[in-house]
XYZ file of C-alpha atoms in Angstrom:
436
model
C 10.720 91.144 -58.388
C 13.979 93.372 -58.216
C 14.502 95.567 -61.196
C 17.261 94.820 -63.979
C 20.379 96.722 -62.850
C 22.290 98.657 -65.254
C 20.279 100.110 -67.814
C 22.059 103.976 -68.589
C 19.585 106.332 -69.171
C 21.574 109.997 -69.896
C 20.665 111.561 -66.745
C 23.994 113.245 -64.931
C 23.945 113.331 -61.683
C 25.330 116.241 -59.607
C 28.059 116.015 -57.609
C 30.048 116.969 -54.685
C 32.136 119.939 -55.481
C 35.483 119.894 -55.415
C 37.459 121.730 -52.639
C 39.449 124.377 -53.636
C 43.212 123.739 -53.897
C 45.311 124.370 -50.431
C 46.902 127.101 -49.482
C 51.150 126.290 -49.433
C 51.949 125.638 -45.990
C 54.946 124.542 -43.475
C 55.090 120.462 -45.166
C 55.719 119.382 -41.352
C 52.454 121.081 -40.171
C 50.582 119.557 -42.565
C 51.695 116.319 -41.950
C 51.139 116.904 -38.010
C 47.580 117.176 -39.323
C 47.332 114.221 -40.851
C 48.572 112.151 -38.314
C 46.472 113.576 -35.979
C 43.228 112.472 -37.612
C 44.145 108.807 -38.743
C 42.882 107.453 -36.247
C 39.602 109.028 -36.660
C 39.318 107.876 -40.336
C 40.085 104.125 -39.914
C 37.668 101.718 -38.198
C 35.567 104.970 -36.403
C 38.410 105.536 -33.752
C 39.874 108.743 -33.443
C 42.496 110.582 -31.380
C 44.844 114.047 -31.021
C 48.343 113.687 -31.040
C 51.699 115.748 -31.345
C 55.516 115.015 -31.876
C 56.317 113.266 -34.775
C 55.871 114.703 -38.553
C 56.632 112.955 -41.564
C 55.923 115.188 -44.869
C 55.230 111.536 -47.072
C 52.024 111.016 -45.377
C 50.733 113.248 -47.707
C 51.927 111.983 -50.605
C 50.458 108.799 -50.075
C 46.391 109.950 -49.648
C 45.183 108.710 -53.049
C 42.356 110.724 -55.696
C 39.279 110.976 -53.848
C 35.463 110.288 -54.758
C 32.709 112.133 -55.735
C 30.071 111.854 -53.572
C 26.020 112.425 -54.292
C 23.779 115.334 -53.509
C 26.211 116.330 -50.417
C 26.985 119.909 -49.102
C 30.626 120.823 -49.551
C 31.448 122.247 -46.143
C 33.522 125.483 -45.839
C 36.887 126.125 -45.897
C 38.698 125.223 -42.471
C 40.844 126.999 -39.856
C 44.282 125.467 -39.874
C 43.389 123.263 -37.500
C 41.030 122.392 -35.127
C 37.771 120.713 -34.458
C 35.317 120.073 -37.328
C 33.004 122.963 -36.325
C 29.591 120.682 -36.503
C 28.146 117.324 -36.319
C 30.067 114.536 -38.923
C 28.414 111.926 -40.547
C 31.650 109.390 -42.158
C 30.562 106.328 -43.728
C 33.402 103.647 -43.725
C 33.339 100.518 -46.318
C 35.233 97.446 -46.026
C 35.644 96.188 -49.294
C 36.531 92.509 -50.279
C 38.464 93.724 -53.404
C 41.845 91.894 -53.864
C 42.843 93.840 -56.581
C 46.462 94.724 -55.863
C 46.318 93.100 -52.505
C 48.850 90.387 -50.813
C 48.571 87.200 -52.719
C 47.861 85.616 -49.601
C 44.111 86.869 -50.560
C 43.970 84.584 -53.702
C 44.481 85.866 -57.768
C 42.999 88.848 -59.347
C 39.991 86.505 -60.424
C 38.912 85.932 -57.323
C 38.386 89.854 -57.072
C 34.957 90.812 -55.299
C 33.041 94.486 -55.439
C 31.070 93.477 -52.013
C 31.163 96.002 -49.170
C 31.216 93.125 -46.782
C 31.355 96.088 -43.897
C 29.315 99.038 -43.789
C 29.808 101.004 -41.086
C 28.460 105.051 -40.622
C 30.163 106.929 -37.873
C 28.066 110.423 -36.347
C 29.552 112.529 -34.417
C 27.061 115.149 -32.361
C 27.262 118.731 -33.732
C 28.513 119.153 -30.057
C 30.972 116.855 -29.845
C 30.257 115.245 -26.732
C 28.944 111.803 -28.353
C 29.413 109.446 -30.839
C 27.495 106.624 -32.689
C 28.683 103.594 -35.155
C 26.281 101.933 -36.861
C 26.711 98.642 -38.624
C 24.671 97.738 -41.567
C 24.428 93.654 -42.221
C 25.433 93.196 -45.219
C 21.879 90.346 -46.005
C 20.271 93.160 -45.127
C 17.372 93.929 -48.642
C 17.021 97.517 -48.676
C 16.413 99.892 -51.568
C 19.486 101.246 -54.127
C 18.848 104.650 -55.267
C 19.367 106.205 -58.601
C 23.629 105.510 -58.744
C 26.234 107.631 -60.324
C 27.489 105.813 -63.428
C 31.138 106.619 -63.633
C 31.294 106.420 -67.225
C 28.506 109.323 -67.226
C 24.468 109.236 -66.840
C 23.213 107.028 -63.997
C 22.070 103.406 -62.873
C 18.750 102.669 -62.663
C 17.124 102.520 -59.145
C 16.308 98.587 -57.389
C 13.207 98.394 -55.056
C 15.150 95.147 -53.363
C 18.739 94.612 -53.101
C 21.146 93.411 -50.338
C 23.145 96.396 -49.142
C 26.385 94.633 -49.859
C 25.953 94.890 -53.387
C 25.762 98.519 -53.591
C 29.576 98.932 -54.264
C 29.633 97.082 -56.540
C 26.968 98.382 -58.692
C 27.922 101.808 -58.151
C 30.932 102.660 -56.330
C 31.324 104.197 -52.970
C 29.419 107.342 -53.985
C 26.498 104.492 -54.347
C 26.950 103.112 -51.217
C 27.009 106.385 -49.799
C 24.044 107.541 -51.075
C 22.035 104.010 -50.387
C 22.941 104.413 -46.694
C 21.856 108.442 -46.967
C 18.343 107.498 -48.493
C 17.977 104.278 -45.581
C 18.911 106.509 -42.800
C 17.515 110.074 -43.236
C 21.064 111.148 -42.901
C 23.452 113.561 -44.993
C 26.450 111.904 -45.882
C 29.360 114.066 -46.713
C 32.312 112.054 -45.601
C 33.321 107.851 -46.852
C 36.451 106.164 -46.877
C 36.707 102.178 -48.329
C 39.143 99.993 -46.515
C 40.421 96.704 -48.199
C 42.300 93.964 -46.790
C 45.795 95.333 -46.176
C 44.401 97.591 -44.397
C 43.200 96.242 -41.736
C 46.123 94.590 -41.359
C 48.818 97.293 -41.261
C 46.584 99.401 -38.809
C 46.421 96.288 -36.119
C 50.029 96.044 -36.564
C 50.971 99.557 -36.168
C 49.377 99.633 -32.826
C 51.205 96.557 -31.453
C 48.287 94.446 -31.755
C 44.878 94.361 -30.732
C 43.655 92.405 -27.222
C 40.670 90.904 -27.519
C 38.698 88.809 -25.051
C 37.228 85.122 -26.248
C 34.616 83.244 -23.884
C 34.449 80.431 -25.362
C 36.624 78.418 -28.247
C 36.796 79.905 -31.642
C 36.948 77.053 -33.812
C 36.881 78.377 -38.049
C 38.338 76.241 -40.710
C 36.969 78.901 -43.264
C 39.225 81.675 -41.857
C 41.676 79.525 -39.990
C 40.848 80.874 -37.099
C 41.610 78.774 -33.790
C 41.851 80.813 -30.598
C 41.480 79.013 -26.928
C 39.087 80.807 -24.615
C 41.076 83.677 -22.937
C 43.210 86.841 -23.746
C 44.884 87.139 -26.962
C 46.767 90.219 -28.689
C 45.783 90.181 -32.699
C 47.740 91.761 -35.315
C 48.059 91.807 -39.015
C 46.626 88.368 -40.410
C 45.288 87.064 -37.312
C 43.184 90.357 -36.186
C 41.838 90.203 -40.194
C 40.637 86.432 -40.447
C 39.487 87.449 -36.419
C 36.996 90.436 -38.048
C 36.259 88.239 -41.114
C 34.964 85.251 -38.978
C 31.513 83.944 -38.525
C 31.317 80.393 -38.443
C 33.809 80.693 -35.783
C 31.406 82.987 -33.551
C 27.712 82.872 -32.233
C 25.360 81.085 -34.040
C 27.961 81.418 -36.949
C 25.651 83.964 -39.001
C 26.942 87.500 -40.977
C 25.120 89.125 -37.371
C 27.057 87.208 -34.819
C 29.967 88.407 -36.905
C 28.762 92.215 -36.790
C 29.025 91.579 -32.769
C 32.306 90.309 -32.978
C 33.402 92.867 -35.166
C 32.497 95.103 -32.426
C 34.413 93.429 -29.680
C 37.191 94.134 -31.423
C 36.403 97.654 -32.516
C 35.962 98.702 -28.360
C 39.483 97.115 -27.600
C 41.036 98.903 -30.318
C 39.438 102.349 -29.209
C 40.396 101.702 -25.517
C 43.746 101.085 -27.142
C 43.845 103.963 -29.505
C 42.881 106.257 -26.481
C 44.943 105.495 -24.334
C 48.304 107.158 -23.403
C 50.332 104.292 -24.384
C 49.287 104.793 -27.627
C 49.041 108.803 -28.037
C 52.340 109.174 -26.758
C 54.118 107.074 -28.974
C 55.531 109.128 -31.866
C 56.145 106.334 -34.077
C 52.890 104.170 -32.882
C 51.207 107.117 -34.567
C 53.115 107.910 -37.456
C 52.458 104.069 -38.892
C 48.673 104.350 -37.904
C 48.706 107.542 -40.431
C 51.028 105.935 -43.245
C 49.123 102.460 -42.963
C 45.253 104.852 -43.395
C 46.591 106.397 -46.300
C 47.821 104.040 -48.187
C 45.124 101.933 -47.790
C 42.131 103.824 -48.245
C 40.316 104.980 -50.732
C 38.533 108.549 -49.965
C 35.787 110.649 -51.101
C 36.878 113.687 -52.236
C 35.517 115.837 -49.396
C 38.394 114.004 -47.072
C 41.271 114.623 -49.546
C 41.688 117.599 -48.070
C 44.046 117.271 -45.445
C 42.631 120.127 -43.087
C 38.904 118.404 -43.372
C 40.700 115.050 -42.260
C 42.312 116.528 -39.351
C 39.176 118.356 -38.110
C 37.376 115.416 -37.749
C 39.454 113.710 -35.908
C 40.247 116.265 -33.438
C 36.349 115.994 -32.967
C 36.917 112.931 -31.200
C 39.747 113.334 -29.011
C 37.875 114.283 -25.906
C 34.374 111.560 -26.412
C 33.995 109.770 -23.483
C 34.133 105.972 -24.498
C 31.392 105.979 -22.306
C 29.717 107.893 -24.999
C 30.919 106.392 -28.095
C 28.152 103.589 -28.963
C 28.328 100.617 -31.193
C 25.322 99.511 -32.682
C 23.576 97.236 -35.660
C 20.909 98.088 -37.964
C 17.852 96.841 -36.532
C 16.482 94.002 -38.526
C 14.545 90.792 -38.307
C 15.110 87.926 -40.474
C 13.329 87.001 -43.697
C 14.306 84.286 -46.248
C 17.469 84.694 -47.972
C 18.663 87.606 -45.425
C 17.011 90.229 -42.841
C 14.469 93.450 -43.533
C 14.916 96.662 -41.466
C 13.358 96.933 -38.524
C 11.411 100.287 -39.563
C 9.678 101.433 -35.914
C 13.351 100.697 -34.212
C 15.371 101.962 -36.945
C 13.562 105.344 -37.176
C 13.989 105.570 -33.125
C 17.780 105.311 -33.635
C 17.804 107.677 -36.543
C 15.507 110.428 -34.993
C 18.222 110.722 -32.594
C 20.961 110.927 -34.115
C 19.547 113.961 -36.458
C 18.413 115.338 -33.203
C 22.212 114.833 -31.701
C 20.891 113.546 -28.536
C 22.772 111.132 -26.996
C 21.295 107.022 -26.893
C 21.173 104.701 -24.101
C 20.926 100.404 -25.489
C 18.860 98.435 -23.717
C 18.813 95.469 -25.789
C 22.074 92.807 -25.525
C 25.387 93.240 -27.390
C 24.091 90.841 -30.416
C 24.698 86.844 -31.066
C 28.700 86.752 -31.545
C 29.523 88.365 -27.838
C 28.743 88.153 -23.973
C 29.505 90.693 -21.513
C 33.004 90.130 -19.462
C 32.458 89.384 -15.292
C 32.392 92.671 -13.508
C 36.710 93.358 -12.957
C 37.711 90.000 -14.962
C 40.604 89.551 -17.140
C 38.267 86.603 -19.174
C 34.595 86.340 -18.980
C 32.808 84.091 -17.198
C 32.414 80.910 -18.943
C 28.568 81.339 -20.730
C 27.912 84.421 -18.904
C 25.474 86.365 -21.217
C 25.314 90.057 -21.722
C 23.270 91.728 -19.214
C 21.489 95.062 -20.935
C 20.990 98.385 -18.824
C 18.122 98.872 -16.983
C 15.421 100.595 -19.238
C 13.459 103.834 -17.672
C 11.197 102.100 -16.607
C 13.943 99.825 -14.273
C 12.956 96.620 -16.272
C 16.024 94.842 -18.078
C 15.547 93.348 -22.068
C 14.983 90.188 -22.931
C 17.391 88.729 -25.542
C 15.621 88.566 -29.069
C 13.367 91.126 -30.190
C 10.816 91.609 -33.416
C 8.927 94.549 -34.852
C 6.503 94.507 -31.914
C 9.050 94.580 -29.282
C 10.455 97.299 -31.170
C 7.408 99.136 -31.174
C 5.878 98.274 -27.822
C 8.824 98.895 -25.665
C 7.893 100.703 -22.594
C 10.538 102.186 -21.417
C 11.377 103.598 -25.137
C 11.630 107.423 -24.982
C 13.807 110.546 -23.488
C 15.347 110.265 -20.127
C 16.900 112.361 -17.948
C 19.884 114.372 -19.412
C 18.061 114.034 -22.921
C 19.589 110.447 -23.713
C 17.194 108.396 -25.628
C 16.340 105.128 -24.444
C 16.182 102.448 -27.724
C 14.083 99.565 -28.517
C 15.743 96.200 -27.334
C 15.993 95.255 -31.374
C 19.268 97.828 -30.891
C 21.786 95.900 -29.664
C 25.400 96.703 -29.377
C 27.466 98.143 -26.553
C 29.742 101.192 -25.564
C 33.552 101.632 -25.857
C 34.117 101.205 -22.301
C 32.400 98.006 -22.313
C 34.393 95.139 -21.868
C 32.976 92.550 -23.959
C 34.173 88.836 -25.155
C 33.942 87.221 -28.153
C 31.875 83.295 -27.984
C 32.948 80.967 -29.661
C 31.800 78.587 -31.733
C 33.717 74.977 -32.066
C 34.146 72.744 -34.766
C 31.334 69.906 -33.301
C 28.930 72.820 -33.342
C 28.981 73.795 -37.184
């Protein structure tokens, strides 16, 4: 039985502290920083670029967050890599509070965070790691900040998506923190608009469908093949799931992550860093629709982090899910797996998937423009030279043979991990009307 949310007893909880207030610089430098760290902030891509300054980026990063129990880092050089490992959570929220009407009235507002996604970056800075929580997913809510003082009382059993809504980002934050074993000093909640001003200001977003995506919910329709999303489309695209897989919230997470890799290939790619004003609307379109913690209002903090990423390999930049195996009403961790992932991320070593890329994708023919029609993912070898079977439970989780370090200190994962790389080219599959 889950606990009665709510009740206020007066205990404060610490927070974050605040940074200090910034040092007057050159207005044009600062805004060089800014918009070369978008990238890094919005949907876990990142780049370095140059050219172009606009001094009202700044003025449009809003009041930040306090976060829980966090460490407030130390002042930063003017700019420069973030000198250490990063751990960013990023929140899509389903808010329509002073959204486009196109997302309905003000009383169909929602407090879900329909996306949870934490970003690490290795203290080294040679890899990087996105993992996506489902949002079914019945995991235990801490202790929450209550922003009106004293604090929320903590639930045994809640879905994960209702964490923002009981307590804010700082909640969320500190949910994920307690689930993963991680230190969270960084979040950043995206709504709608979002979303769609970012896939506009890079020109659109090309994403690869297998089969026919067929979603009345969404109105989504795209015919198997190549097509460039932007705005609208590439939203109702990342919101879709009865469109994709077996039309569940984790065939969705896959497709989500389809999308992500294109858009990273995109972002890093010289098409996109050299285009002044390609650039300049990523960084207007992240701050104005994002709403920070206060440990990324500072502007050098947000450019650090993204010069972090510039040089990552997409090779090394992994997308995975949460582990998890489904129970009524939802899904339950996947402890043995989930701890494997997490051990190595606080250990910074690199991971190597050897379970498929999830319900919602298949992996594109080897040098093909469009995938193969029904052509599954086929996951790595595992140490041991034996390939995953699609599926996996507790027991495969904790039985896997070829689990372990490898040579050059990558950790091989349970086939429960599934996901793929940024230089993976994956497709969506589709999911048809007559199949719903």
């Amino acid at each position: 039985m889950s606990e009665t949310p709510r009740s206020k007893p007066q205990t404060k909880i610490t927070t974050v502290a605040r940074h200090g207030r910034l040092k007057k610089t050159n207005p044009w430098a600062n805004a060089a920083k800014i918009v070369a760290s978008a990238l890094a902030v919005v949907l876990v891509s990142g780049a370095i670029v140059g050219g172009v300054a606009v001094w009202d980026v700044a003025a449009s990063v809003k009041p930040g967050v306090a976060l829980v129990d966090t460490t407030p880092g130390e002042p930063l050089p003017a700019i420069g890599a973030y000198p250490g490992g990063v751990n960013l959570l990023i929140v899509g929220s389903d808010s329509r509070a002073g959204q486009d009407p196109i997302f309905g009235g003000e009383d169909e507002t929602g407090v879900l965070n329909d996306v949870t996604m934490l970003l690490h970056i290795s203290e080294d800075h040679s890899n990087a790691t996105v993992v996506s929580f489902p949002r079914d997913m019945f995991v235990a809510i801490p202790s929450c900040p209550d922003p009106e003082g004293g604090s929320f009382n903590a639930m045994s059993r809640q879905k994960i998506n209702t964490s923002l809504g009981y307590g804010g980002l700082a909640c969320t934050a500190l949910t994920v923190s307690e689930l993963t074993g991680l230190e969270i000093p960084f979040a950043a909640e995206v709504q709608f608009s979002g979303v769609m001003s970012m896939s506009s200001a890079l020109g659109g977003v090309t994403v690869c469908v297998a089969d026919p995506i067929e979603d009345e919910h969404t109105g989504t329709f795209l015919s198997a093949g190549e097509h460039s999303l932007e705005g609208f489309a590439a939203l109702q695209f990342l919101r879709t799931r009865h469109g994709v897989g077996d039309g569940s919230d984790l065939s969705r997470i896959s497709n989500q992550q389809v999308f992500l890799s294109a858009m990273m290939q995109k972002v890093k790619s010289a098409e996109t860093l050299t285009n002044p004003g390609t650039v300049y609307s990523l960084a207007k379109a992240a701050a104005k629709s994002m709403q920070l913690s206060e440990s990324l209002t500072s502007i050098d903090t947000i450019a650090a982090i993204g010069l972090t990423l510039k040089d990552v390999d997409l090779a090394n930049i992994a997308f995975v899910q949460y582990p998890n195996a489904p129970v009524e009403g939802g899904v339950e961790p996947i402890t043995s797996a989930a701890t494997a992932l997490f051990d190595a991320l606080k250990a910074d070593q690199p991971i190597k998937l050897t379970g498929n890329t999830g319900t919602g994708s298949v992996t594109a023919s080897s040098g093909a423009q469009t995938p193969v029609e029904g052509e599954v993912a086929a996951p790595p070898a595992g140490a041991d030279g034996a390939t995953a079977e699609n599926g996996a439970g507790d027991a495969a989780a904790s039985t896997d043979a070829s689990a372990g370090v490898v040579a050059g200190g990558a950790v091989v994962l349970p086939t429960s991990v599934q996901g793929q790389t940024a230089d993976q080219r994956t497709c969506s599959k589709g999911r048809t009307l007559d199949d719903q």
